[in-house]
XYZ file of C-alpha atoms in Angstrom:
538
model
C 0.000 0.000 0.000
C 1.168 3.313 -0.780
C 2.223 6.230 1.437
C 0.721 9.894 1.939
C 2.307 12.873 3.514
C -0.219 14.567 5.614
C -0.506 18.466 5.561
C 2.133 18.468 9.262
C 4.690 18.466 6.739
C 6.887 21.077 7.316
C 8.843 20.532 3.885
C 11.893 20.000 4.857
C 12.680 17.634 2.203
C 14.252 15.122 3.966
C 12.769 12.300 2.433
C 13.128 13.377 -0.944
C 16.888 11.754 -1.672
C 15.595 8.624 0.575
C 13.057 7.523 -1.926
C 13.802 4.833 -4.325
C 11.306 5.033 -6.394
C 11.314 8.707 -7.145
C 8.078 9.007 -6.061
C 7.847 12.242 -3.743
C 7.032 14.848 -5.774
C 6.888 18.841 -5.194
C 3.461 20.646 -6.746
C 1.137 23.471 -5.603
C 4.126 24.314 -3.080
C 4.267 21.076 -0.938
C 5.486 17.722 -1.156
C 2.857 14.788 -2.239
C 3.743 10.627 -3.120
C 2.952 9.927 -6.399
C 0.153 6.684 -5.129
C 1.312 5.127 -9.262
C 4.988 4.652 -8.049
C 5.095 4.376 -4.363
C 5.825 0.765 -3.371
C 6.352 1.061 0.227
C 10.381 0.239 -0.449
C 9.507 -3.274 -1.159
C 12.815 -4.982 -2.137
C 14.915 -2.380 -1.218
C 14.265 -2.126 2.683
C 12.058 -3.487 5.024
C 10.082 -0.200 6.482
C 8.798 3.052 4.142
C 12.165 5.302 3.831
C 9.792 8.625 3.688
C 8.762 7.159 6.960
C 12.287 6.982 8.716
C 14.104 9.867 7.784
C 10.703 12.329 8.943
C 11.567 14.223 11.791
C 8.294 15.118 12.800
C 6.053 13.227 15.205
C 2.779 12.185 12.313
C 5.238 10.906 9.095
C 3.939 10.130 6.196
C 1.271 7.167 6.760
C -0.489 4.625 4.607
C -2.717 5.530 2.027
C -6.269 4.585 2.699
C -9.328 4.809 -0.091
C -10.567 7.953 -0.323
C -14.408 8.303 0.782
C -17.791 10.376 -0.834
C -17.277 12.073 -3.926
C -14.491 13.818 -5.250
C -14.921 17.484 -4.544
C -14.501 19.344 -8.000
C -11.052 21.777 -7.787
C -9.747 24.573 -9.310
C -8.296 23.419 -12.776
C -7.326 24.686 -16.411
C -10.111 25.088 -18.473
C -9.373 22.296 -20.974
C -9.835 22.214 -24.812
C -13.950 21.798 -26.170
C -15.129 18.135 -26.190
C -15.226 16.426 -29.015
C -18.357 14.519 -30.761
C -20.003 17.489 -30.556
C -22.812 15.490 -32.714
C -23.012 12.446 -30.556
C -21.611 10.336 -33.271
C -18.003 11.502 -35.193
C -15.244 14.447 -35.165
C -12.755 15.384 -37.540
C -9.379 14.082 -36.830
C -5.844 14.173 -38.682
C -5.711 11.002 -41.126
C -2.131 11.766 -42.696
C 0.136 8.748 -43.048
C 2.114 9.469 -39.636
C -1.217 9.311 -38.106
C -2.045 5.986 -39.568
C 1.425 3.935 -39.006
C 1.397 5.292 -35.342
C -1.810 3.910 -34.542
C -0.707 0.564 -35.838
C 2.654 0.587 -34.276
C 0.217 1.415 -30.982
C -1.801 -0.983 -31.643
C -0.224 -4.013 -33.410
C 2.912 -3.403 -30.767
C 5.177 -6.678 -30.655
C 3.474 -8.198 -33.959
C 5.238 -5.725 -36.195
C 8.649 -6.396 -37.642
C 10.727 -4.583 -34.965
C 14.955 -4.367 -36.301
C 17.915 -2.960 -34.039
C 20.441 -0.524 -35.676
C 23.923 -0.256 -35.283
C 23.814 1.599 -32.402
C 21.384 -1.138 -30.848
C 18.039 1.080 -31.285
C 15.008 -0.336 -31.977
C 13.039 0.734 -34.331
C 10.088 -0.212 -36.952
C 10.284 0.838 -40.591
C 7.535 1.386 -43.303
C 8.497 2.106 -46.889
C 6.208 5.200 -48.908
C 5.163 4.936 -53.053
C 7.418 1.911 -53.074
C 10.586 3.152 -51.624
C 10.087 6.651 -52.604
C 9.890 7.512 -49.365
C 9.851 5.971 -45.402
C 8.522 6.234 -42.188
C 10.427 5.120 -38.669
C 9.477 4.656 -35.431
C 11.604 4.772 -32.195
C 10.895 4.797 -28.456
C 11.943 6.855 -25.770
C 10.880 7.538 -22.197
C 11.967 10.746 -21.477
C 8.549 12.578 -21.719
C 9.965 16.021 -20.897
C 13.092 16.520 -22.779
C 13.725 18.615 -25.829
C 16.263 15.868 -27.137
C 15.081 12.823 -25.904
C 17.405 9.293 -26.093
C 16.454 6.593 -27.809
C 15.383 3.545 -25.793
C 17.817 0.084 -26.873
C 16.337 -3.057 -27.864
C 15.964 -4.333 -24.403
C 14.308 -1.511 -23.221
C 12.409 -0.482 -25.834
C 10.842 -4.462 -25.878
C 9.966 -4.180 -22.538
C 8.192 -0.823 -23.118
C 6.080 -1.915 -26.160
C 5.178 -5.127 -23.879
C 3.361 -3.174 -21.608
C 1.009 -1.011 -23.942
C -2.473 -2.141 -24.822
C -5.137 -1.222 -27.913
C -6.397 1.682 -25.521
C -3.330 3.794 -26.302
C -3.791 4.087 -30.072
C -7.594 5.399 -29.049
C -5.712 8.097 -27.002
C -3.556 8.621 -30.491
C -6.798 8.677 -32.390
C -8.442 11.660 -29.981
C -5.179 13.696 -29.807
C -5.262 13.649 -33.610
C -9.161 14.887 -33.167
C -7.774 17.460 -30.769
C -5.428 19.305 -33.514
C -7.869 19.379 -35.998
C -9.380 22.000 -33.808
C -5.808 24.021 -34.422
C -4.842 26.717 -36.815
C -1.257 25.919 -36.291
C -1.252 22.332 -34.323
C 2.607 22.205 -34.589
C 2.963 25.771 -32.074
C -0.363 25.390 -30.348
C -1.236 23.342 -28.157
C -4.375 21.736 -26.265
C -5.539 20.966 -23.040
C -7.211 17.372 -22.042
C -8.860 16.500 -18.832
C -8.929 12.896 -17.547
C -13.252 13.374 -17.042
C -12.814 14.059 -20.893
C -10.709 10.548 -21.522
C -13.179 9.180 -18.994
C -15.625 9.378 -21.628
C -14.121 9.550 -24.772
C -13.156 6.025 -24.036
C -16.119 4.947 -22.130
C -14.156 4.488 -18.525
C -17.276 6.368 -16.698
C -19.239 2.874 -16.835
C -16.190 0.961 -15.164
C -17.744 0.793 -11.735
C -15.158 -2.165 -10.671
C -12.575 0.245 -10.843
C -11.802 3.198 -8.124
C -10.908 6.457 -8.885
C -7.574 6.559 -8.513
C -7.406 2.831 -10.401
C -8.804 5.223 -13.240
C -5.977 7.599 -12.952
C -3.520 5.151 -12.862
C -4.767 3.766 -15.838
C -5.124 7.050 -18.094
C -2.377 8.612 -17.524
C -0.215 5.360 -18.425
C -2.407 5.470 -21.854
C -2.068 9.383 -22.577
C 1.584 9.078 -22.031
C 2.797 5.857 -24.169
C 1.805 7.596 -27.573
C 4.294 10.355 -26.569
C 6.851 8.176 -26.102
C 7.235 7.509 -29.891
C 9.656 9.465 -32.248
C 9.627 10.120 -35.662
C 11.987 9.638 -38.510
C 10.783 11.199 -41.975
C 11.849 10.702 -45.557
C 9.137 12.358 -47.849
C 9.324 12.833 -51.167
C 8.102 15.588 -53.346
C 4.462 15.455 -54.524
C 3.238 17.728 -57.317
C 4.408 21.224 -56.014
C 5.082 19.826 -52.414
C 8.687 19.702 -51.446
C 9.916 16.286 -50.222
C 11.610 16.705 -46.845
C 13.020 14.897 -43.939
C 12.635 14.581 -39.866
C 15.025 12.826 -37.519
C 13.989 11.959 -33.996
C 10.953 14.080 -34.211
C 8.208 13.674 -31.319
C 4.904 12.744 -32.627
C 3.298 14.156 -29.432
C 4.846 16.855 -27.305
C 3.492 16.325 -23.649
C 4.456 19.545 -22.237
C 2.687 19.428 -18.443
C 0.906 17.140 -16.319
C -1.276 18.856 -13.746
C -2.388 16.834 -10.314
C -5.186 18.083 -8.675
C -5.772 16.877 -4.556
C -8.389 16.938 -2.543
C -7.917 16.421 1.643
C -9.605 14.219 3.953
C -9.713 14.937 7.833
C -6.287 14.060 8.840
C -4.888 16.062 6.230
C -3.689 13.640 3.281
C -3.899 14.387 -0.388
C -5.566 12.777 -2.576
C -5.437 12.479 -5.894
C -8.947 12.885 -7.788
C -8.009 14.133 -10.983
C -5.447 15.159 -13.953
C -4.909 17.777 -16.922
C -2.479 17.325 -19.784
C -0.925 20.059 -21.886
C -0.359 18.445 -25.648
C 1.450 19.777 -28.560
C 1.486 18.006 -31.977
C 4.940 17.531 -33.420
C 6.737 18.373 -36.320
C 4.935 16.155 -38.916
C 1.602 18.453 -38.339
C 3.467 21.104 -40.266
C 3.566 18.924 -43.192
C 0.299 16.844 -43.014
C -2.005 18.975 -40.938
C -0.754 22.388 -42.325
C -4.533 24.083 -43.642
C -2.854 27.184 -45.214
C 0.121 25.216 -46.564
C -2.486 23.129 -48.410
C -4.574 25.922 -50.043
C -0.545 27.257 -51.180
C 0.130 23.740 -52.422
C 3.108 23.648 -50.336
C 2.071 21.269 -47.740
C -0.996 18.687 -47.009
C -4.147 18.868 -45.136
C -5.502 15.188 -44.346
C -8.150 14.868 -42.476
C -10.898 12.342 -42.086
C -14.075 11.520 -39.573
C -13.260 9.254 -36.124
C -16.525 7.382 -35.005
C -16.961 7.965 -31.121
C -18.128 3.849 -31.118
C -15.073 2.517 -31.953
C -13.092 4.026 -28.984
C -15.571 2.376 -26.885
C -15.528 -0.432 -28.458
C -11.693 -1.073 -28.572
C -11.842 0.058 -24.853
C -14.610 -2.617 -24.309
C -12.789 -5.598 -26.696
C -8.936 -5.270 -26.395
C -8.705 -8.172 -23.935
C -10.987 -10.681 -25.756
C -10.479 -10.064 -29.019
C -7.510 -7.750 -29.592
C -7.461 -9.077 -33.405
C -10.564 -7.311 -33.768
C -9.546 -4.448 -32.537
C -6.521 -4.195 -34.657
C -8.379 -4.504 -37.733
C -10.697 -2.223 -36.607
C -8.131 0.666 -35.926
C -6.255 -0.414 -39.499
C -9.230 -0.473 -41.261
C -10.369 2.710 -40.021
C -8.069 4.577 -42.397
C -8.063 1.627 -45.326
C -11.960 2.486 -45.771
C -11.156 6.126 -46.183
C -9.109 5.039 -49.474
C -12.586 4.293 -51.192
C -15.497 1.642 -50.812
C -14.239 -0.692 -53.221
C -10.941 -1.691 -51.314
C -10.750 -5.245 -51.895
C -8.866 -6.961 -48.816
C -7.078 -9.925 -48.929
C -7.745 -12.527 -46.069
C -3.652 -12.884 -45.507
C -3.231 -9.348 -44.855
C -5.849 -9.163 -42.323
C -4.219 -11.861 -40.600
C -1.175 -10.095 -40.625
C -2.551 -6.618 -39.521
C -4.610 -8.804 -36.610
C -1.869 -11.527 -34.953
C 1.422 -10.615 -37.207
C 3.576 -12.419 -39.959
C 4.994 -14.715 -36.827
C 1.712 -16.571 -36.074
C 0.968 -16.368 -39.687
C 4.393 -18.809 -40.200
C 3.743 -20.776 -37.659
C -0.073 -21.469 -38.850
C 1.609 -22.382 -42.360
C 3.838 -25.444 -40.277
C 1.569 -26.408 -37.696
C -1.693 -28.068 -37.867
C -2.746 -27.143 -34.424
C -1.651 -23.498 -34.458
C -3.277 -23.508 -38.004
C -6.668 -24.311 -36.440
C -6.044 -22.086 -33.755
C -5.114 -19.101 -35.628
C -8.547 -19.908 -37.856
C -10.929 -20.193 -35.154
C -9.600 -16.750 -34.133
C -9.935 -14.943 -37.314
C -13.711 -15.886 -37.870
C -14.510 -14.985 -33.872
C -12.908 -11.852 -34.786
C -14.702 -11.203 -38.010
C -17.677 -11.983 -36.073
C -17.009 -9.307 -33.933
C -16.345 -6.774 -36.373
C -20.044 -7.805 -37.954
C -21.334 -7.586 -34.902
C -19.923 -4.216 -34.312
C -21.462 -3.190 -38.049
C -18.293 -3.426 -39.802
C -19.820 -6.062 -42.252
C -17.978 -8.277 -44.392
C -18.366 -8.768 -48.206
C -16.906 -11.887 -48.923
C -15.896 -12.635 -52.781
C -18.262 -15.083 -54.228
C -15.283 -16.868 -56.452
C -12.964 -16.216 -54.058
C -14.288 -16.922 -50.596
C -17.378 -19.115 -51.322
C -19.738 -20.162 -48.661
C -18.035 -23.641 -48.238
C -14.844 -21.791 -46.440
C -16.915 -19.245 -45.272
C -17.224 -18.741 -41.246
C -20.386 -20.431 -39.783
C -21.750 -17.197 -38.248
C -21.615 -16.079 -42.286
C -23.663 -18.820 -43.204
C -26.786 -18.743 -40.919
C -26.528 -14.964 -41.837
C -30.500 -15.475 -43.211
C -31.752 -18.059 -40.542
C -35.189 -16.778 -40.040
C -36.232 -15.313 -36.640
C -39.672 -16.968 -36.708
C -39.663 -21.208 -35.105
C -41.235 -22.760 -37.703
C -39.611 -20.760 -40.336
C -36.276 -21.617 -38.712
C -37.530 -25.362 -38.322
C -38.447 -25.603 -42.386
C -34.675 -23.813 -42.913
C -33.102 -26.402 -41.149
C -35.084 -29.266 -42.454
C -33.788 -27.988 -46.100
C -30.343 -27.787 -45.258
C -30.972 -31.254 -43.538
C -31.961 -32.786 -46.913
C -28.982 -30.540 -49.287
C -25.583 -32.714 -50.298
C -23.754 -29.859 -48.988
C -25.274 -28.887 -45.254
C -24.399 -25.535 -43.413
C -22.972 -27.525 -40.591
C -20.506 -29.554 -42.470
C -17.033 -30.131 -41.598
C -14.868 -27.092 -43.805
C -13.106 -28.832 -46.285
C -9.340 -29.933 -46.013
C -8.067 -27.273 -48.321
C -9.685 -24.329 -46.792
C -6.343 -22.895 -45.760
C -4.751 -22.872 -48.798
C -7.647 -21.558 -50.225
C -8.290 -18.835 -47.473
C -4.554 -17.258 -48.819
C -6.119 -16.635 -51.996
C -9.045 -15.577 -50.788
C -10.092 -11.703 -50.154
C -13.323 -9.384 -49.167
C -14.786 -7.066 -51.708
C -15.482 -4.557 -48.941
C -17.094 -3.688 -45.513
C -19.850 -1.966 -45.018
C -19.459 0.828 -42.824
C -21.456 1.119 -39.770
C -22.776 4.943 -38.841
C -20.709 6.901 -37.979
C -17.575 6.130 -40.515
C -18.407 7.915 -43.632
C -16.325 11.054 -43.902
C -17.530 14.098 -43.287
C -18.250 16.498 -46.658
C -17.335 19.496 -46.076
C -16.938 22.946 -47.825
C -13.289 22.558 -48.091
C -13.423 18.964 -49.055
C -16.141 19.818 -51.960
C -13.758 22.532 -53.274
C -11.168 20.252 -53.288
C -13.357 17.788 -55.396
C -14.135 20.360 -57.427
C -10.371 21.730 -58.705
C -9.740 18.496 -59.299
C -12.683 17.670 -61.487
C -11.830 20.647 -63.731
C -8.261 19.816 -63.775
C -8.968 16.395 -65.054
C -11.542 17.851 -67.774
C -8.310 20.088 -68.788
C -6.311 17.115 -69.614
C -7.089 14.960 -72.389
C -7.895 11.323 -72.270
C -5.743 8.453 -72.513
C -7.546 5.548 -73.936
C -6.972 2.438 -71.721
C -4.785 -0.439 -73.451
C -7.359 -3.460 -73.517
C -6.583 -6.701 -70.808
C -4.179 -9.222 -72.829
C -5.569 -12.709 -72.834
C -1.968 -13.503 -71.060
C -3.206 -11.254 -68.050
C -6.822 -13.009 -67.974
C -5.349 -16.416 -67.928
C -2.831 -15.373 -65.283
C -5.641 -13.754 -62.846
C -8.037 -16.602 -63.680
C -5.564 -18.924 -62.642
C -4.487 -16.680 -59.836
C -7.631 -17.122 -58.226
C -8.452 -20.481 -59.274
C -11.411 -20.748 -61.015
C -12.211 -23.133 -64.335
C -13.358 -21.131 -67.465
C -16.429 -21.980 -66.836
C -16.673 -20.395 -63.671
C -15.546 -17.152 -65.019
C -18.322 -17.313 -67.720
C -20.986 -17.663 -65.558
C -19.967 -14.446 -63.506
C -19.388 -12.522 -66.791
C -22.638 -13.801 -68.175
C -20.827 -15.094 -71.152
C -20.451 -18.705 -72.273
C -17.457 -21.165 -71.884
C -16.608 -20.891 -75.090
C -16.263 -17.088 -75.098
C -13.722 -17.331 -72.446
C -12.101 -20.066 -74.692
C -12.102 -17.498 -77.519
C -10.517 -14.305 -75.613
C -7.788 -16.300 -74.086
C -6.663 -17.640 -77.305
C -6.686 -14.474 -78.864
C -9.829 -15.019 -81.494
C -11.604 -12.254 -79.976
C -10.883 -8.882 -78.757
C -12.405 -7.736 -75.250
C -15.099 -5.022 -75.563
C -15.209 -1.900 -73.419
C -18.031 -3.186 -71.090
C -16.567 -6.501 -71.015
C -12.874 -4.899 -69.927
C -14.495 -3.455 -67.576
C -16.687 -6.398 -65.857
C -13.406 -8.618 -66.382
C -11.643 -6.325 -64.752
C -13.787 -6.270 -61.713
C -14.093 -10.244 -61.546
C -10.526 -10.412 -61.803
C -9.660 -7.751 -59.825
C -6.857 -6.724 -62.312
C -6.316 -3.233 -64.401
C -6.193 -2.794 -67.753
């Protein structure tokens, strides 16, 4: 149990040096122990040091729960909530935005490497190569050049963070939005505003400082991470470079006390001062982007899924990593078709992925987690489209299947008395190739529950509209017609007979015969509907 220092403290600071733990801090002119790293001196002697080296007769003594309600104190006024419409707020999208919430979020699953200094770090490469993206740790919040953490370190930082902290990512990225200049202002958060940006308010198994504890652990991991930058130019946007840059700045954590009868502090509640870093001047930049000389990325952040990650990470922490990645991949357009290997690899990592492909048992494993978690993200209203010649129903998940069992008994009995009598019935064992046929397999889209389609808005439509006249400015390129070559390739690709193909292009088997041999030349129409069977360009 941890210790308090009551208000007899005459500050003399003696038991400042004595404490192992660095735990005795100095705020609103008197000494306080921090209750999130006070031990009591366990493992490093056998009575409370703060307690020896007192020289007054009532030393600091052990903390006991704070009773009634936490009095409301004098604090900063922080910055205006967000979800001002109950549902979504704008928030930063750029691609610094996006890799950070799944290094937050995907943590030890991602292909960490070690320099030659011994730094850890994770690497994404930009426009194939053009450009890259880095990641490095650090724990020294308040420092203007911060060290890098080592490997050791580093790993045992990351193995402590959660899903929750890439939702605290996700609302500091809201936060700027609100910000003319996000990379010199800054804005003020309030733990009663994390409280219920992440639903914490309905935690009643948890006390109030248990709640502290907890946030400002979260609010502080996604300012651990630093940024290294190689962009490269883009139309009349300069390419540039960052090294070690912060991607958040936390410039101040207030504590705020309240005393009980024999004069202890408690802690009831906390304010953070945040600054965006350097990136924001490049991606979040409004005026640079009506110059042309920087980018302004923005997109809409449903207040459902915080929630929901906060309510899911432990179950299903799959699910909530495709749910954070896919978050930005449904911003790139509705018709984002998503191949069933790389949401395995964005929800348990390449690693389990490798070992599924050896073992039988951690095969079955890893497969029986996938369709729970695509369950839950159906469930949530992120619904699946699976690919008909693709991902038939045979390998589909079971949940898929009784998709249109009928509310109603005896409609439900006749439904089951059908599939009783089929050759093929819903409850058949899958078949023995379904994993090699799952790694070919993909989803057309999702469907996008309320709350996820981007906000329109006057800025956007302008945007829209420059680029519409731009396009009418430039003349058209006719599009080279598909080779039979590249229709035989993505038929085979995927799998699929001739036949097959003709029956989803309407055409017969002997058309398909005909193209891939070269007799006959592909229409316009039928470019385009091979094209989206396929999944192939022109």
């Amino acid at each position: 149990m941890a210790h308090t220092i009551t208000n007899r403290c005459t500050q003399c600071g003696d038991c400042v040096p004595q404490c192992p733990q660095d735990a005795i801090k100095h705020e609103e002119g008197g000494f306080w122990i921090d209750p999130m790293l006070c031990n009591d001196c366990k493992g490093y002697a056998e009575a409370p040091q703060c307690v020896s080296a007192c020289p007054i007769d009532l030393p600091p003594m052990p903390l006991q729960a704070k009773k009634g309600r936490c009095k409301t104190t004098i604090r900063m006024l922080p910055s205006p909530n967000l979800f001002a419409n109950g549902k979504s707020n704008p928030f930063a999208s750029a691609i610094a935005v996006w890799e950070a919430c799944n290094v937050l979020a995907q943590r030890q699953s991602l292909p960490w490497k070690s320099d030659s200094e011994g730094k850890l770090y994770y690497e994404r490469q930009v426009s194939g190569g053009r450009g890259a993206i880095a990641f490095r740790l650090t724990d020294a919040l308040d420092s203007d050049a911060p060290v890098t953490l080592g490997s050791a370190a580093a790993q045992a930082e990351i193995a402590n963070w959660d899903a929750r902290a890439a939702c605290l990512h996700l609302v500091y990225a809201a936060h700027a939005m609100a910000l003319e200049q996000p990379w010199e202002q800054e804005f003020v958060i309030s733990d009663r505003q994390i409280e219920a940006y992440l639903g914490l308010e309905k935690r009643k198994d948890l006390t109030k400082l248990a709640k502290l504890t907890l946030i400002k652990a979260l609010v502080q991991q996604p300012c651990k991470l630093q940024l290294d930058i190689h962009w490269f130019q883009q139309g009349q946007v300069r390419g540039f470079s960052l090294k070690q840059s912060r991607l958040w700045h936390l410039l101040d954590i207030q504590h705020h006390f309240q005393e009980d009868d024999l004069g202890c502090k408690h802690l009831t509640g906390l304010t953070f001062r945040v600054q965006a870093g350097a990136w924001s001047q490049y991606f979040l930049n409004r005026r640079g982007a009506s110059e042309s000389t920087a980018f302004y990325q923005y997109s809409s952040l449903p207040q459902s899924l915080l929630e929901t990650v906060t309510s899911l990470w432990q179950q299903h922490d799959g699910a909530c990593r495709m749910l954070l990645w896919l978050l930005f991949k449904t911003k790139m357009g509705g018709e984002q078709r998503l191949t069933i290997p790389t949401l395995m690899r964005i929800a348990y990592g390449e690693a389990k992925m490798f070992l599924a492909a050896t073992q039988r048992e951690e095969r079955k494993r890893l497969l029986r987690s996938f369709e729970s978690d695509l369950e839950v993200l159906n469930h949530y209203g992120l619904k699946p489209v699976f690919d008909p010649i693709t991902y038939p129903t045979d390998i589909q998940p079971l949940w898929a299947k009784l998709a249109d069992l009928p509310d109603d008994a005896e409609a439900a009995l006749e439904f089951w008395t059908n599939d009783g009598s089929n050759h093929n019935r819903l409850t058949d064992a899958a078949p023995r190739d379904k994993w090699k046929r799952l790694l070919h397999a993909r989803l057309l889209c999702f469907e996008l529950p309320d709350g996820w389609e981007s906000q329109t808005t006057q800025a956007t439509q302008t945007m829209q509209r420059k680029l519409r006249q731009a396009q009418r400015k430039e003349p058209m390129q006719p599009r080279s017609p598909l080779s039979a070559q590249q229709i035989i390739t993505a038929r085979k690709n995927l799998q699929i007979s001739q036949r097959d193909l003709a029956t989803h292009v309407g055409k017969s088997q002997s058309w398909v015969r005909d193209i891939e041999s070269g007799r006959l030349q592909v229409g316009f129409k039928e470019q385009q509907l091979l094209s989206k069977v396929l999944g192939v360009n022109p």
